């Protein structure tokens, strides 16, 4: 940390205390982020900061609503015996991963709000506990992506690969859904513990090491997109065989895609592309509101589409 004393005996900057240079405390990735946000041709940093605060509020509402919807869905799937089939087993694991992510995120967000308002000790400023919280968060996120992949794989096999239609490897799916994220998250956490020296790994999502997790997640999104295209192709072929007109074929195929998009995690792709910090305010606002809305309310949409609007569920609950 440094300050510069001018020839007139005053500190450089505005006010009596002047300006303090904290840049040496930050990683190169964070410094680059600040440059984009504060020195770009369309900086408007105060407005962008307000947008960030509002999207955080949006996230809190979104994750809270998603959490309630997911808990209700898990109860419904567990309570009615007729709903205990292979498909709902996968749904329940996906919902559980989403619940874990929402609980950890809300805990961290509330903790940060309390610390900033009351200047007290919390998770965010407690060494080891803070890092452990983010390790759990990233594990839950990775598990969610893996179960999204399993959803896509199972649906793809049921629709297009008849030979696998009656085969259900639940133990293999469980190992992949909950076990593989342990390996990936552990590798990432060990790397950060060795390489990152910032407090609570601040800005870890900007570092190249984050791709230890983001790489597999990105691969899941791409694979599920390919699954989706093939599923739609198979559906179109089947619709043609049923002698429906072309408009009806397109309508049903598009409807299938829209229903599958939230479940298969393709909506997370926009969040992986990075924030347009150095662009105009409206571009930053559009990206922020869209991505945070989709990611925080994703649990609600998945619960609604695959539980509340499910025909079998409606029969059991009415």
PDB file of C-alpha atoms in Angstrom:
ATOM      1  CA  UNK A   1       0.000   0.000   0.000  1.00  0.00           C
ATOM      2  CA  UNK A   2       1.396   3.437  -0.898  1.00  0.00           C
ATOM      3  CA  UNK A   3       0.489   7.149  -0.803  1.00  0.00           C
ATOM      4  CA  UNK A   4       2.222  10.000  -2.601  1.00  0.00           C
ATOM      5  CA  UNK A   5       3.088  13.258  -0.876  1.00  0.00           C
ATOM      6  CA  UNK A   6       3.043  16.315  -3.158  1.00  0.00           C
ATOM      7  CA  UNK A   7       5.504  19.222  -3.067  1.00  0.00           C
ATOM      8  CA  UNK A   8       2.987  21.352  -1.143  1.00  0.00           C
ATOM      9  CA  UNK A   9       2.991  18.847   1.718  1.00  0.00           C
ATOM     10  CA  UNK A  10      -0.475  17.446   0.949  1.00  0.00           C
ATOM     11  CA  UNK A  11      -1.406  13.927  -0.057  1.00  0.00           C
ATOM     12  CA  UNK A  12      -2.147  13.284  -3.710  1.00  0.00           C
ATOM     13  CA  UNK A  13      -5.882  12.939  -4.345  1.00  0.00           C
ATOM     14  CA  UNK A  14      -9.129  14.450  -3.083  1.00  0.00           C
ATOM     15  CA  UNK A  15      -9.576  15.377   0.595  1.00  0.00           C
ATOM     16  CA  UNK A  16      -7.164  15.552   3.500  1.00  0.00           C
ATOM     17  CA  UNK A  17      -6.366  11.836   3.485  1.00  0.00           C
ATOM     18  CA  UNK A  18      -5.723  11.789  -0.266  1.00  0.00           C
ATOM     19  CA  UNK A  19      -5.645   8.687  -2.447  1.00  0.00           C
ATOM     20  CA  UNK A  20      -4.180   5.372  -1.306  1.00  0.00           C
ATOM     21  CA  UNK A  21      -2.833   2.941  -3.893  1.00  0.00           C
ATOM     22  CA  UNK A  22      -3.973  -0.604  -3.044  1.00  0.00           C
ATOM     23  CA  UNK A  23      -3.204  -2.132  -6.432  1.00  0.00           C
ATOM     24  CA  UNK A  24      -0.267  -4.154  -5.111  1.00  0.00           C
ATOM     25  CA  UNK A  25      -2.750  -6.036  -2.894  1.00  0.00           C
ATOM     26  CA  UNK A  26      -4.670  -7.344  -5.899  1.00  0.00           C
ATOM     27  CA  UNK A  27      -3.922 -10.079  -8.392  1.00  0.00           C
ATOM     28  CA  UNK A  28      -3.183  -9.113 -12.036  1.00  0.00           C
ATOM     29  CA  UNK A  29      -6.616 -10.480 -13.017  1.00  0.00           C
ATOM     30  CA  UNK A  30      -8.385  -8.160 -10.561  1.00  0.00           C
ATOM     31  CA  UNK A  31      -6.316  -5.168 -11.659  1.00  0.00           C
ATOM     32  CA  UNK A  32      -7.327  -5.882 -15.258  1.00  0.00           C
ATOM     33  CA  UNK A  33     -10.967  -6.100 -14.137  1.00  0.00           C
ATOM     34  CA  UNK A  34     -10.766  -2.698 -12.415  1.00  0.00           C
ATOM     35  CA  UNK A  35      -9.189  -1.161 -15.511  1.00  0.00           C
ATOM     36  CA  UNK A  36     -12.068  -2.415 -17.645  1.00  0.00           C
ATOM     37  CA  UNK A  37     -14.685  -1.169 -15.187  1.00  0.00           C
ATOM     38  CA  UNK A  38     -13.228   2.231 -14.298  1.00  0.00           C
ATOM     39  CA  UNK A  39     -11.122   3.330 -17.268  1.00  0.00           C
ATOM     40  CA  UNK A  40     -13.067   2.041 -20.276  1.00  0.00           C
ATOM     41  CA  UNK A  41     -14.568   4.423 -22.856  1.00  0.00           C
ATOM     42  CA  UNK A  42     -18.006   3.805 -21.333  1.00  0.00           C
ATOM     43  CA  UNK A  43     -16.987   3.467 -17.670  1.00  0.00           C
ATOM     44  CA  UNK A  44     -19.980   5.036 -15.794  1.00  0.00           C
ATOM     45  CA  UNK A  45     -18.717   3.030 -12.824  1.00  0.00           C
ATOM     46  CA  UNK A  46     -21.269   4.472 -10.351  1.00  0.00           C
ATOM     47  CA  UNK A  47     -24.214   3.388 -12.519  1.00  0.00           C
ATOM     48  CA  UNK A  48     -22.690  -0.051 -13.091  1.00  0.00           C
ATOM     49  CA  UNK A  49     -22.170  -0.424  -9.345  1.00  0.00           C
ATOM     50  CA  UNK A  50     -25.872   0.342  -8.787  1.00  0.00           C
ATOM     51  CA  UNK A  51     -26.771  -2.269 -11.394  1.00  0.00           C
ATOM     52  CA  UNK A  52     -24.559  -4.810  -9.594  1.00  0.00           C
ATOM     53  CA  UNK A  53     -26.315  -4.055  -6.285  1.00  0.00           C
ATOM     54  CA  UNK A  54     -29.754  -4.458  -7.862  1.00  0.00           C
ATOM     55  CA  UNK A  55     -28.824  -7.736  -9.524  1.00  0.00           C
ATOM     56  CA  UNK A  56     -27.594  -9.020  -6.156  1.00  0.00           C
ATOM     57  CA  UNK A  57     -31.057  -8.259  -4.745  1.00  0.00           C
ATOM     58  CA  UNK A  58     -32.570 -10.018  -7.764  1.00  0.00           C
ATOM     59  CA  UNK A  59     -30.371 -13.040  -7.039  1.00  0.00           C
ATOM     60  CA  UNK A  60     -31.481 -13.187  -3.399  1.00  0.00           C
ATOM     61  CA  UNK A  61     -35.149 -13.188  -4.436  1.00  0.00           C
ATOM     62  CA  UNK A  62     -34.487 -15.691  -7.215  1.00  0.00           C
ATOM     63  CA  UNK A  63     -32.566 -18.189  -5.111  1.00  0.00           C
ATOM     64  CA  UNK A  64     -35.113 -17.878  -2.273  1.00  0.00           C
ATOM     65  CA  UNK A  65     -38.038 -18.617  -4.594  1.00  0.00           C
ATOM     66  CA  UNK A  66     -36.085 -21.420  -6.273  1.00  0.00           C
ATOM     67  CA  UNK A  67     -35.220 -22.915  -2.888  1.00  0.00           C
ATOM     68  CA  UNK A  68     -38.867 -22.997  -1.810  1.00  0.00           C
ATOM     69  CA  UNK A  69     -39.954 -24.529  -5.135  1.00  0.00           C
ATOM     70  CA  UNK A  70     -37.213 -27.179  -5.000  1.00  0.00           C
ATOM     71  CA  UNK A  71     -38.075 -28.197  -1.430  1.00  0.00           C
ATOM     72  CA  UNK A  72     -41.745 -28.598  -2.385  1.00  0.00           C
ATOM     73  CA  UNK A  73     -40.775 -30.633  -5.460  1.00  0.00           C
ATOM     74  CA  UNK A  74     -38.502 -32.926  -3.440  1.00  0.00           C
ATOM     75  CA  UNK A  75     -41.334 -33.524  -0.979  1.00  0.00           C
ATOM     76  CA  UNK A  76     -43.783 -34.368  -3.777  1.00  0.00           C
ATOM     77  CA  UNK A  77     -41.355 -36.749  -5.509  1.00  0.00           C
ATOM     78  CA  UNK A  78     -40.583 -38.495  -2.200  1.00  0.00           C
ATOM     79  CA  UNK A  79     -44.136 -38.629  -0.852  1.00  0.00           C
ATOM     80  CA  UNK A  80     -45.997 -40.269  -3.748  1.00  0.00           C
ATOM     81  CA  UNK A  81     -44.882 -43.832  -4.440  1.00  0.00           C
ATOM     82  CA  UNK A  82     -46.109 -43.809  -8.042  1.00  0.00           C
ATOM     83  CA  UNK A  83     -43.613 -41.012  -8.819  1.00  0.00           C
ATOM     84  CA  UNK A  84     -40.614 -43.042  -7.639  1.00  0.00           C
ATOM     85  CA  UNK A  85     -39.241 -44.017 -11.045  1.00  0.00           C
ATOM     86  CA  UNK A  86     -35.864 -43.730 -12.782  1.00  0.00           C
ATOM     87  CA  UNK A  87     -36.539 -40.290 -14.191  1.00  0.00           C
ATOM     88  CA  UNK A  88     -37.547 -38.774 -10.852  1.00  0.00           C
ATOM     89  CA  UNK A  89     -34.515 -40.337  -9.148  1.00  0.00           C
ATOM     90  CA  UNK A  90     -32.319 -38.216 -11.399  1.00  0.00           C
ATOM     91  CA  UNK A  91     -34.580 -35.184 -10.893  1.00  0.00           C
ATOM     92  CA  UNK A  92     -34.256 -35.516  -7.102  1.00  0.00           C
ATOM     93  CA  UNK A  93     -30.459 -35.559  -7.245  1.00  0.00           C
ATOM     94  CA  UNK A  94     -30.404 -32.532  -9.539  1.00  0.00           C
ATOM     95  CA  UNK A  95     -32.814 -30.708  -7.224  1.00  0.00           C
ATOM     96  CA  UNK A  96     -30.653 -31.614  -4.201  1.00  0.00           C
ATOM     97  CA  UNK A  97     -27.562 -30.117  -5.884  1.00  0.00           C
ATOM     98  CA  UNK A  98     -29.544 -26.978  -6.721  1.00  0.00           C
ATOM     99  CA  UNK A  99     -30.754 -26.741  -3.116  1.00  0.00           C
ATOM    100  CA  UNK A 100     -27.178 -27.005  -1.820  1.00  0.00           C
ATOM    101  CA  UNK A 101     -26.009 -24.257  -4.163  1.00  0.00           C
ATOM    102  CA  UNK A 102     -28.920 -21.950  -3.268  1.00  0.00           C
ATOM    103  CA  UNK A 103     -28.449 -22.442   0.499  1.00  0.00           C
ATOM    104  CA  UNK A 104     -24.713 -21.692   0.346  1.00  0.00           C
ATOM    105  CA  UNK A 105     -25.183 -18.673  -1.923  1.00  0.00           C
ATOM    106  CA  UNK A 106     -27.909 -17.166   0.251  1.00  0.00           C
ATOM    107  CA  UNK A 107     -25.818 -17.765   3.382  1.00  0.00           C
ATOM    108  CA  UNK A 108     -22.834 -15.974   1.834  1.00  0.00           C
ATOM    109  CA  UNK A 109     -24.953 -13.104   0.488  1.00  0.00           C
ATOM    110  CA  UNK A 110     -26.649 -12.498   3.849  1.00  0.00           C
ATOM    111  CA  UNK A 111     -23.289 -12.742   5.621  1.00  0.00           C
ATOM    112  CA  UNK A 112     -21.743 -10.156   3.271  1.00  0.00           C
ATOM    113  CA  UNK A 113     -24.684  -7.790   3.784  1.00  0.00           C
ATOM    114  CA  UNK A 114     -24.386  -8.039   7.590  1.00  0.00           C
ATOM    115  CA  UNK A 115     -20.606  -7.497   7.528  1.00  0.00           C
ATOM    116  CA  UNK A 116     -20.918  -4.392   5.343  1.00  0.00           C
ATOM    117  CA  UNK A 117     -23.770  -2.922   7.383  1.00  0.00           C
ATOM    118  CA  UNK A 118     -22.479  -3.611  10.910  1.00  0.00           C
ATOM    119  CA  UNK A 119     -18.714  -4.024  10.415  1.00  0.00           C
ATOM    120  CA  UNK A 120     -18.669  -7.326  12.319  1.00  0.00           C
ATOM    121  CA  UNK A 121     -16.828 -10.626  11.976  1.00  0.00           C
ATOM    122  CA  UNK A 122     -18.498 -13.059   9.591  1.00  0.00           C
ATOM    123  CA  UNK A 123     -17.808 -15.822   7.104  1.00  0.00           C
ATOM    124  CA  UNK A 124     -16.480 -13.449   4.458  1.00  0.00           C
ATOM    125  CA  UNK A 125     -13.702 -12.066   6.681  1.00  0.00           C
ATOM    126  CA  UNK A 126     -12.781 -15.249   8.573  1.00  0.00           C
ATOM    127  CA  UNK A 127      -9.758 -17.098   7.130  1.00  0.00           C
ATOM    128  CA  UNK A 128     -10.214 -20.792   6.261  1.00  0.00           C
ATOM    129  CA  UNK A 129     -13.983 -20.636   6.930  1.00  0.00           C
ATOM    130  CA  UNK A 130     -14.394 -18.254   3.991  1.00  0.00           C
ATOM    131  CA  UNK A 131     -12.317 -20.389   1.620  1.00  0.00           C
ATOM    132  CA  UNK A 132     -14.119 -23.549   2.796  1.00  0.00           C
ATOM    133  CA  UNK A 133     -17.487 -21.916   2.052  1.00  0.00           C
ATOM    134  CA  UNK A 134     -16.481 -21.173  -1.530  1.00  0.00           C
ATOM    135  CA  UNK A 135     -15.110 -24.697  -1.952  1.00  0.00           C
ATOM    136  CA  UNK A 136     -18.533 -26.047  -0.902  1.00  0.00           C
ATOM    137  CA  UNK A 137     -20.265 -23.583  -3.229  1.00  0.00           C
ATOM    138  CA  UNK A 138     -18.183 -24.624  -6.225  1.00  0.00           C
ATOM    139  CA  UNK A 139     -18.661 -28.302  -5.347  1.00  0.00           C
ATOM    140  CA  UNK A 140     -22.439 -27.802  -5.301  1.00  0.00           C
ATOM    141  CA  UNK A 141     -22.307 -25.934  -8.622  1.00  0.00           C
ATOM    142  CA  UNK A 142     -20.172 -28.641 -10.220  1.00  0.00           C
ATOM    143  CA  UNK A 143     -22.508 -31.362  -8.899  1.00  0.00           C
ATOM    144  CA  UNK A 144     -25.452 -29.445 -10.363  1.00  0.00           C
ATOM    145  CA  UNK A 145     -23.775 -29.372 -13.772  1.00  0.00           C
ATOM    146  CA  UNK A 146     -22.930 -33.077 -13.584  1.00  0.00           C
ATOM    147  CA  UNK A 147     -26.548 -33.967 -12.783  1.00  0.00           C
ATOM    148  CA  UNK A 148     -27.653 -31.745 -15.656  1.00  0.00           C
ATOM    149  CA  UNK A 149     -25.363 -33.823 -17.866  1.00  0.00           C
ATOM    150  CA  UNK A 150     -26.895 -37.048 -16.492  1.00  0.00           C
ATOM    151  CA  UNK A 151     -30.380 -35.646 -17.191  1.00  0.00           C
ATOM    152  CA  UNK A 152     -29.352 -34.963 -20.779  1.00  0.00           C
ATOM    153  CA  UNK A 153     -27.643 -38.336 -21.185  1.00  0.00           C
ATOM    154  CA  UNK A 154     -30.588 -40.292 -19.773  1.00  0.00           C
ATOM    155  CA  UNK A 155     -33.141 -38.384 -21.851  1.00  0.00           C
ATOM    156  CA  UNK A 156     -31.009 -38.812 -24.970  1.00  0.00           C
ATOM    157  CA  UNK A 157     -30.731 -42.566 -24.390  1.00  0.00           C
ATOM    158  CA  UNK A 158     -34.447 -42.961 -23.753  1.00  0.00           C
ATOM    159  CA  UNK A 159     -35.453 -40.998 -26.868  1.00  0.00           C
ATOM    160  CA  UNK A 160     -32.788 -42.051 -29.369  1.00  0.00           C
ATOM    161  CA  UNK A 161     -30.898 -45.159 -28.238  1.00  0.00           C
ATOM    162  CA  UNK A 162     -33.428 -47.934 -27.861  1.00  0.00           C
ATOM    163  CA  UNK A 163     -30.875 -50.466 -26.671  1.00  0.00           C
ATOM    164  CA  UNK A 164     -30.376 -48.460 -23.455  1.00  0.00           C
ATOM    165  CA  UNK A 165     -34.032 -47.729 -22.885  1.00  0.00           C
ATOM    166  CA  UNK A 166     -34.534 -50.369 -20.184  1.00  0.00           C
ATOM    167  CA  UNK A 167     -31.069 -50.031 -18.652  1.00  0.00           C
ATOM    168  CA  UNK A 168     -30.598 -47.717 -15.682  1.00  0.00           C
ATOM    169  CA  UNK A 169     -27.181 -47.558 -14.029  1.00  0.00           C
ATOM    170  CA  UNK A 170     -28.127 -45.588 -10.913  1.00  0.00           C
ATOM    171  CA  UNK A 171     -24.905 -46.362  -9.000  1.00  0.00           C
ATOM    172  CA  UNK A 172     -22.833 -45.215 -11.961  1.00  0.00           C
ATOM    173  CA  UNK A 173     -24.904 -42.049 -12.268  1.00  0.00           C
ATOM    174  CA  UNK A 174     -24.529 -41.374  -8.530  1.00  0.00           C
ATOM    175  CA  UNK A 175     -20.757 -41.811  -8.699  1.00  0.00           C
ATOM    176  CA  UNK A 176     -20.589 -39.475 -11.678  1.00  0.00           C
ATOM    177  CA  UNK A 177     -22.990 -36.902 -10.231  1.00  0.00           C
ATOM    178  CA  UNK A 178     -21.580 -36.645  -6.702  1.00  0.00           C
ATOM    179  CA  UNK A 179     -18.147 -38.313  -6.918  1.00  0.00           C
ATOM    180  CA  UNK A 180     -16.614 -36.656  -9.984  1.00  0.00           C
ATOM    181  CA  UNK A 181     -17.210 -33.132  -8.565  1.00  0.00           C
ATOM    182  CA  UNK A 182     -15.223 -34.114  -5.445  1.00  0.00           C
ATOM    183  CA  UNK A 183     -12.162 -34.849  -7.600  1.00  0.00           C
ATOM    184  CA  UNK A 184     -12.506 -31.687  -9.701  1.00  0.00           C
ATOM    185  CA  UNK A 185     -13.220 -29.390  -6.753  1.00  0.00           C
ATOM    186  CA  UNK A 186     -10.362 -30.870  -4.707  1.00  0.00           C
ATOM    187  CA  UNK A 187      -7.900 -30.320  -7.568  1.00  0.00           C
ATOM    188  CA  UNK A 188      -9.100 -26.729  -7.937  1.00  0.00           C
ATOM    189  CA  UNK A 189      -8.979 -26.003  -4.177  1.00  0.00           C
ATOM    190  CA  UNK A 190      -5.447 -27.381  -3.792  1.00  0.00           C
ATOM    191  CA  UNK A 191      -4.278 -25.325  -6.782  1.00  0.00           C
ATOM    192  CA  UNK A 192      -5.769 -22.135  -5.332  1.00  0.00           C
ATOM    193  CA  UNK A 193      -4.321 -22.834  -1.878  1.00  0.00           C
ATOM    194  CA  UNK A 194      -0.859 -22.992  -3.459  1.00  0.00           C
ATOM    195  CA  UNK A 195      -1.146 -20.295  -6.135  1.00  0.00           C
ATOM    196  CA  UNK A 196      -3.551 -17.607  -4.826  1.00  0.00           C
ATOM    197  CA  UNK A 197      -2.462 -15.365  -1.964  1.00  0.00           C
ATOM    198  CA  UNK A 198      -5.433 -12.969  -1.896  1.00  0.00           C
ATOM    199  CA  UNK A 199      -7.711 -12.893   1.142  1.00  0.00           C
ATOM    200  CA  UNK A 200     -10.480 -15.491   0.807  1.00  0.00           C
ATOM    201  CA  UNK A 201      -9.254 -16.159  -2.751  1.00  0.00           C
ATOM    202  CA  UNK A 202     -10.935 -12.911  -3.758  1.00  0.00           C
ATOM    203  CA  UNK A 203     -11.375 -12.792  -7.525  1.00  0.00           C
ATOM    204  CA  UNK A 204     -10.759 -16.531  -7.951  1.00  0.00           C
ATOM    205  CA  UNK A 205     -13.365 -16.687 -10.711  1.00  0.00           C
ATOM    206  CA  UNK A 206     -11.185 -14.356 -12.799  1.00  0.00           C
ATOM    207  CA  UNK A 207      -8.063 -16.500 -12.569  1.00  0.00           C
ATOM    208  CA  UNK A 208      -7.041 -19.085 -15.140  1.00  0.00           C
ATOM    209  CA  UNK A 209      -7.244 -21.764 -12.415  1.00  0.00           C
ATOM    210  CA  UNK A 210     -11.036 -21.391 -12.379  1.00  0.00           C
ATOM    211  CA  UNK A 211     -11.098 -23.279 -15.677  1.00  0.00           C
ATOM    212  CA  UNK A 212     -10.268 -26.437 -13.724  1.00  0.00           C
ATOM    213  CA  UNK A 213     -13.979 -26.248 -12.869  1.00  0.00           C
ATOM    214  CA  UNK A 214     -15.350 -24.121 -15.689  1.00  0.00           C
ATOM    215  CA  UNK A 215     -13.819 -26.342 -18.382  1.00  0.00           C
ATOM    216  CA  UNK A 216     -15.838 -29.455 -17.423  1.00  0.00           C
ATOM    217  CA  UNK A 217     -18.938 -27.302 -16.831  1.00  0.00           C
ATOM    218  CA  UNK A 218     -18.588 -25.751 -20.267  1.00  0.00           C
ATOM    219  CA  UNK A 219     -18.181 -29.237 -21.745  1.00  0.00           C
ATOM    220  CA  UNK A 220     -21.428 -30.288 -20.020  1.00  0.00           C
ATOM    221  CA  UNK A 221     -23.290 -27.354 -21.575  1.00  0.00           C
ATOM    222  CA  UNK A 222     -21.939 -28.189 -25.053  1.00  0.00           C
ATOM    223  CA  UNK A 223     -22.716 -31.918 -24.703  1.00  0.00           C
ATOM    224  CA  UNK A 224     -26.241 -31.184 -23.497  1.00  0.00           C
ATOM    225  CA  UNK A 225     -26.728 -28.821 -26.421  1.00  0.00           C
ATOM    226  CA  UNK A 226     -25.705 -31.649 -28.774  1.00  0.00           C
ATOM    227  CA  UNK A 227     -28.048 -34.022 -26.925  1.00  0.00           C
ATOM    228  CA  UNK A 228     -30.813 -31.455 -27.344  1.00  0.00           C
ATOM    229  CA  UNK A 229     -30.245 -31.115 -31.090  1.00  0.00           C
ATOM    230  CA  UNK A 230     -30.325 -34.879 -31.562  1.00  0.00           C
ATOM    231  CA  UNK A 231     -33.434 -35.242 -29.383  1.00  0.00           C
ATOM    232  CA  UNK A 232     -35.219 -32.611 -31.478  1.00  0.00           C
ATOM    233  CA  UNK A 233     -34.046 -34.369 -34.670  1.00  0.00           C
ATOM    234  CA  UNK A 234     -35.510 -37.664 -33.452  1.00  0.00           C
ATOM    235  CA  UNK A 235     -38.753 -35.947 -32.420  1.00  0.00           C
ATOM    236  CA  UNK A 236     -39.087 -34.294 -35.841  1.00  0.00           C
ATOM    237  CA  UNK A 237     -38.577 -37.679 -37.548  1.00  0.00           C
ATOM    238  CA  UNK A 238     -41.229 -39.257 -35.327  1.00  0.00           C
ATOM    239  CA  UNK A 239     -43.618 -36.368 -35.951  1.00  0.00           C
ATOM    240  CA  UNK A 240     -43.172 -36.775 -39.704  1.00  0.00           C
ATOM    241  CA  UNK A 241     -44.014 -40.433 -39.386  1.00  0.00           C
ATOM    242  CA  UNK A 242     -47.201 -39.473 -37.569  1.00  0.00           C
ATOM    243  CA  UNK A 243     -48.302 -37.443 -40.652  1.00  0.00           C
ATOM    244  CA  UNK A 244     -48.624 -34.081 -38.912  1.00  0.00           C
ATOM    245  CA  UNK A 245     -48.229 -30.941 -41.007  1.00  0.00           C
ATOM    246  CA  UNK A 246     -44.893 -29.081 -41.148  1.00  0.00           C
ATOM    247  CA  UNK A 247     -46.008 -26.150 -38.996  1.00  0.00           C
ATOM    248  CA  UNK A 248     -47.118 -28.499 -36.241  1.00  0.00           C
ATOM    249  CA  UNK A 249     -43.770 -30.317 -36.478  1.00  0.00           C
ATOM    250  CA  UNK A 250     -41.817 -27.105 -35.988  1.00  0.00           C
ATOM    251  CA  UNK A 251     -44.088 -25.943 -33.175  1.00  0.00           C
ATOM    252  CA  UNK A 252     -43.688 -29.161 -31.208  1.00  0.00           C
ATOM    253  CA  UNK A 253     -39.929 -29.295 -31.795  1.00  0.00           C
ATOM    254  CA  UNK A 254     -39.486 -25.706 -30.606  1.00  0.00           C
ATOM    255  CA  UNK A 255     -41.696 -26.346 -27.583  1.00  0.00           C
ATOM    256  CA  UNK A 256     -39.590 -29.374 -26.681  1.00  0.00           C
ATOM    257  CA  UNK A 257     -36.418 -27.279 -26.923  1.00  0.00           C
ATOM    258  CA  UNK A 258     -37.797 -24.515 -24.722  1.00  0.00           C
ATOM    259  CA  UNK A 259     -38.856 -27.042 -22.085  1.00  0.00           C
ATOM    260  CA  UNK A 260     -35.469 -28.769 -22.118  1.00  0.00           C
ATOM    261  CA  UNK A 261     -33.274 -25.654 -22.067  1.00  0.00           C
ATOM    262  CA  UNK A 262     -33.511 -24.846 -18.326  1.00  0.00           C
ATOM    263  CA  UNK A 263     -33.069 -28.471 -17.253  1.00  0.00           C
ATOM    264  CA  UNK A 264     -30.010 -29.099 -19.392  1.00  0.00           C
ATOM    265  CA  UNK A 265     -28.220 -25.968 -18.200  1.00  0.00           C
ATOM    266  CA  UNK A 266     -27.740 -24.210 -21.509  1.00  0.00           C
ATOM    267  CA  UNK A 267     -28.953 -20.983 -19.885  1.00  0.00           C
ATOM    268  CA  UNK A 268     -25.684 -21.001 -17.882  1.00  0.00           C
ATOM    269  CA  UNK A 269     -23.690 -20.442 -21.071  1.00  0.00           C
ATOM    270  CA  UNK A 270     -24.271 -16.675 -21.030  1.00  0.00           C
ATOM    271  CA  UNK A 271     -22.871 -16.484 -17.507  1.00  0.00           C
ATOM    272  CA  UNK A 272     -19.661 -18.234 -18.604  1.00  0.00           C
ATOM    273  CA  UNK A 273     -18.898 -15.743 -21.365  1.00  0.00           C
ATOM    274  CA  UNK A 274     -17.879 -12.973 -18.954  1.00  0.00           C
ATOM    275  CA  UNK A 275     -19.387  -9.606 -18.066  1.00  0.00           C
ATOM    276  CA  UNK A 276     -19.106  -6.771 -20.642  1.00  0.00           C
ATOM    277  CA  UNK A 277     -17.588  -4.409 -18.054  1.00  0.00           C
ATOM    278  CA  UNK A 278     -15.972  -2.128 -20.617  1.00  0.00           C
ATOM    279  CA  UNK A 279     -19.097  -1.733 -22.761  1.00  0.00           C
ATOM    280  CA  UNK A 280     -21.949   0.774 -22.614  1.00  0.00           C
ATOM    281  CA  UNK A 281     -24.227   0.847 -19.563  1.00  0.00           C
ATOM    282  CA  UNK A 282     -27.234  -0.633 -21.357  1.00  0.00           C
ATOM    283  CA  UNK A 283     -25.147  -3.587 -22.577  1.00  0.00           C
ATOM    284  CA  UNK A 284     -23.798  -4.221 -19.088  1.00  0.00           C
ATOM    285  CA  UNK A 285     -27.311  -3.902 -17.620  1.00  0.00           C
ATOM    286  CA  UNK A 286     -28.855  -6.273 -20.184  1.00  0.00           C
ATOM    287  CA  UNK A 287     -26.174  -8.892 -19.540  1.00  0.00           C
ATOM    288  CA  UNK A 288     -26.369  -8.519 -15.747  1.00  0.00           C
ATOM    289  CA  UNK A 289     -30.149  -8.727 -15.402  1.00  0.00           C
ATOM    290  CA  UNK A 290     -30.528 -11.536 -17.951  1.00  0.00           C
ATOM    291  CA  UNK A 291     -27.779 -13.803 -16.612  1.00  0.00           C
ATOM    292  CA  UNK A 292     -28.565 -13.300 -12.926  1.00  0.00           C
ATOM    293  CA  UNK A 293     -32.285 -13.785 -13.532  1.00  0.00           C
ATOM    294  CA  UNK A 294     -31.738 -17.017 -15.460  1.00  0.00           C
ATOM    295  CA  UNK A 295     -29.229 -18.510 -13.015  1.00  0.00           C
ATOM    296  CA  UNK A 296     -31.063 -17.573  -9.803  1.00  0.00           C
ATOM    297  CA  UNK A 297     -34.562 -18.548 -10.996  1.00  0.00           C
ATOM    298  CA  UNK A 298     -33.358 -21.691 -12.789  1.00  0.00           C
ATOM    299  CA  UNK A 299     -34.319 -23.868  -9.821  1.00  0.00           C
ATOM    300  CA  UNK A 300     -37.856 -22.465  -9.899  1.00  0.00           C
ATOM    301  CA  UNK A 301     -38.212 -23.048 -13.652  1.00  0.00           C
ATOM    302  CA  UNK A 302     -36.909 -26.616 -13.395  1.00  0.00           C
ATOM    303  CA  UNK A 303     -39.222 -27.382 -10.455  1.00  0.00           C
ATOM    304  CA  UNK A 304     -42.196 -25.874 -12.287  1.00  0.00           C
ATOM    305  CA  UNK A 305     -41.577 -27.670 -15.581  1.00  0.00           C
ATOM    306  CA  UNK A 306     -40.695 -31.069 -14.209  1.00  0.00           C
ATOM    307  CA  UNK A 307     -42.833 -31.233 -11.087  1.00  0.00           C
ATOM    308  CA  UNK A 308     -45.641 -28.683 -10.785  1.00  0.00           C
ATOM    309  CA  UNK A 309     -46.632 -28.906 -14.470  1.00  0.00           C
ATOM    310  CA  UNK A 310     -45.992 -32.652 -14.711  1.00  0.00           C
ATOM    311  CA  UNK A 311     -49.143 -34.580 -15.640  1.00  0.00           C
ATOM    312  CA  UNK A 312     -48.398 -37.460 -13.248  1.00  0.00           C
ATOM    313  CA  UNK A 313     -47.836 -35.023 -10.377  1.00  0.00           C
ATOM    314  CA  UNK A 314     -51.088 -33.203 -11.143  1.00  0.00           C
ATOM    315  CA  UNK A 315     -53.043 -36.475 -10.960  1.00  0.00           C
ATOM    316  CA  UNK A 316     -51.521 -37.338  -7.570  1.00  0.00           C
ATOM    317  CA  UNK A 317     -51.871 -33.906  -5.959  1.00  0.00           C
ATOM    318  CA  UNK A 318     -55.333 -32.887  -7.133  1.00  0.00           C
TER     319      UNK A 318
END
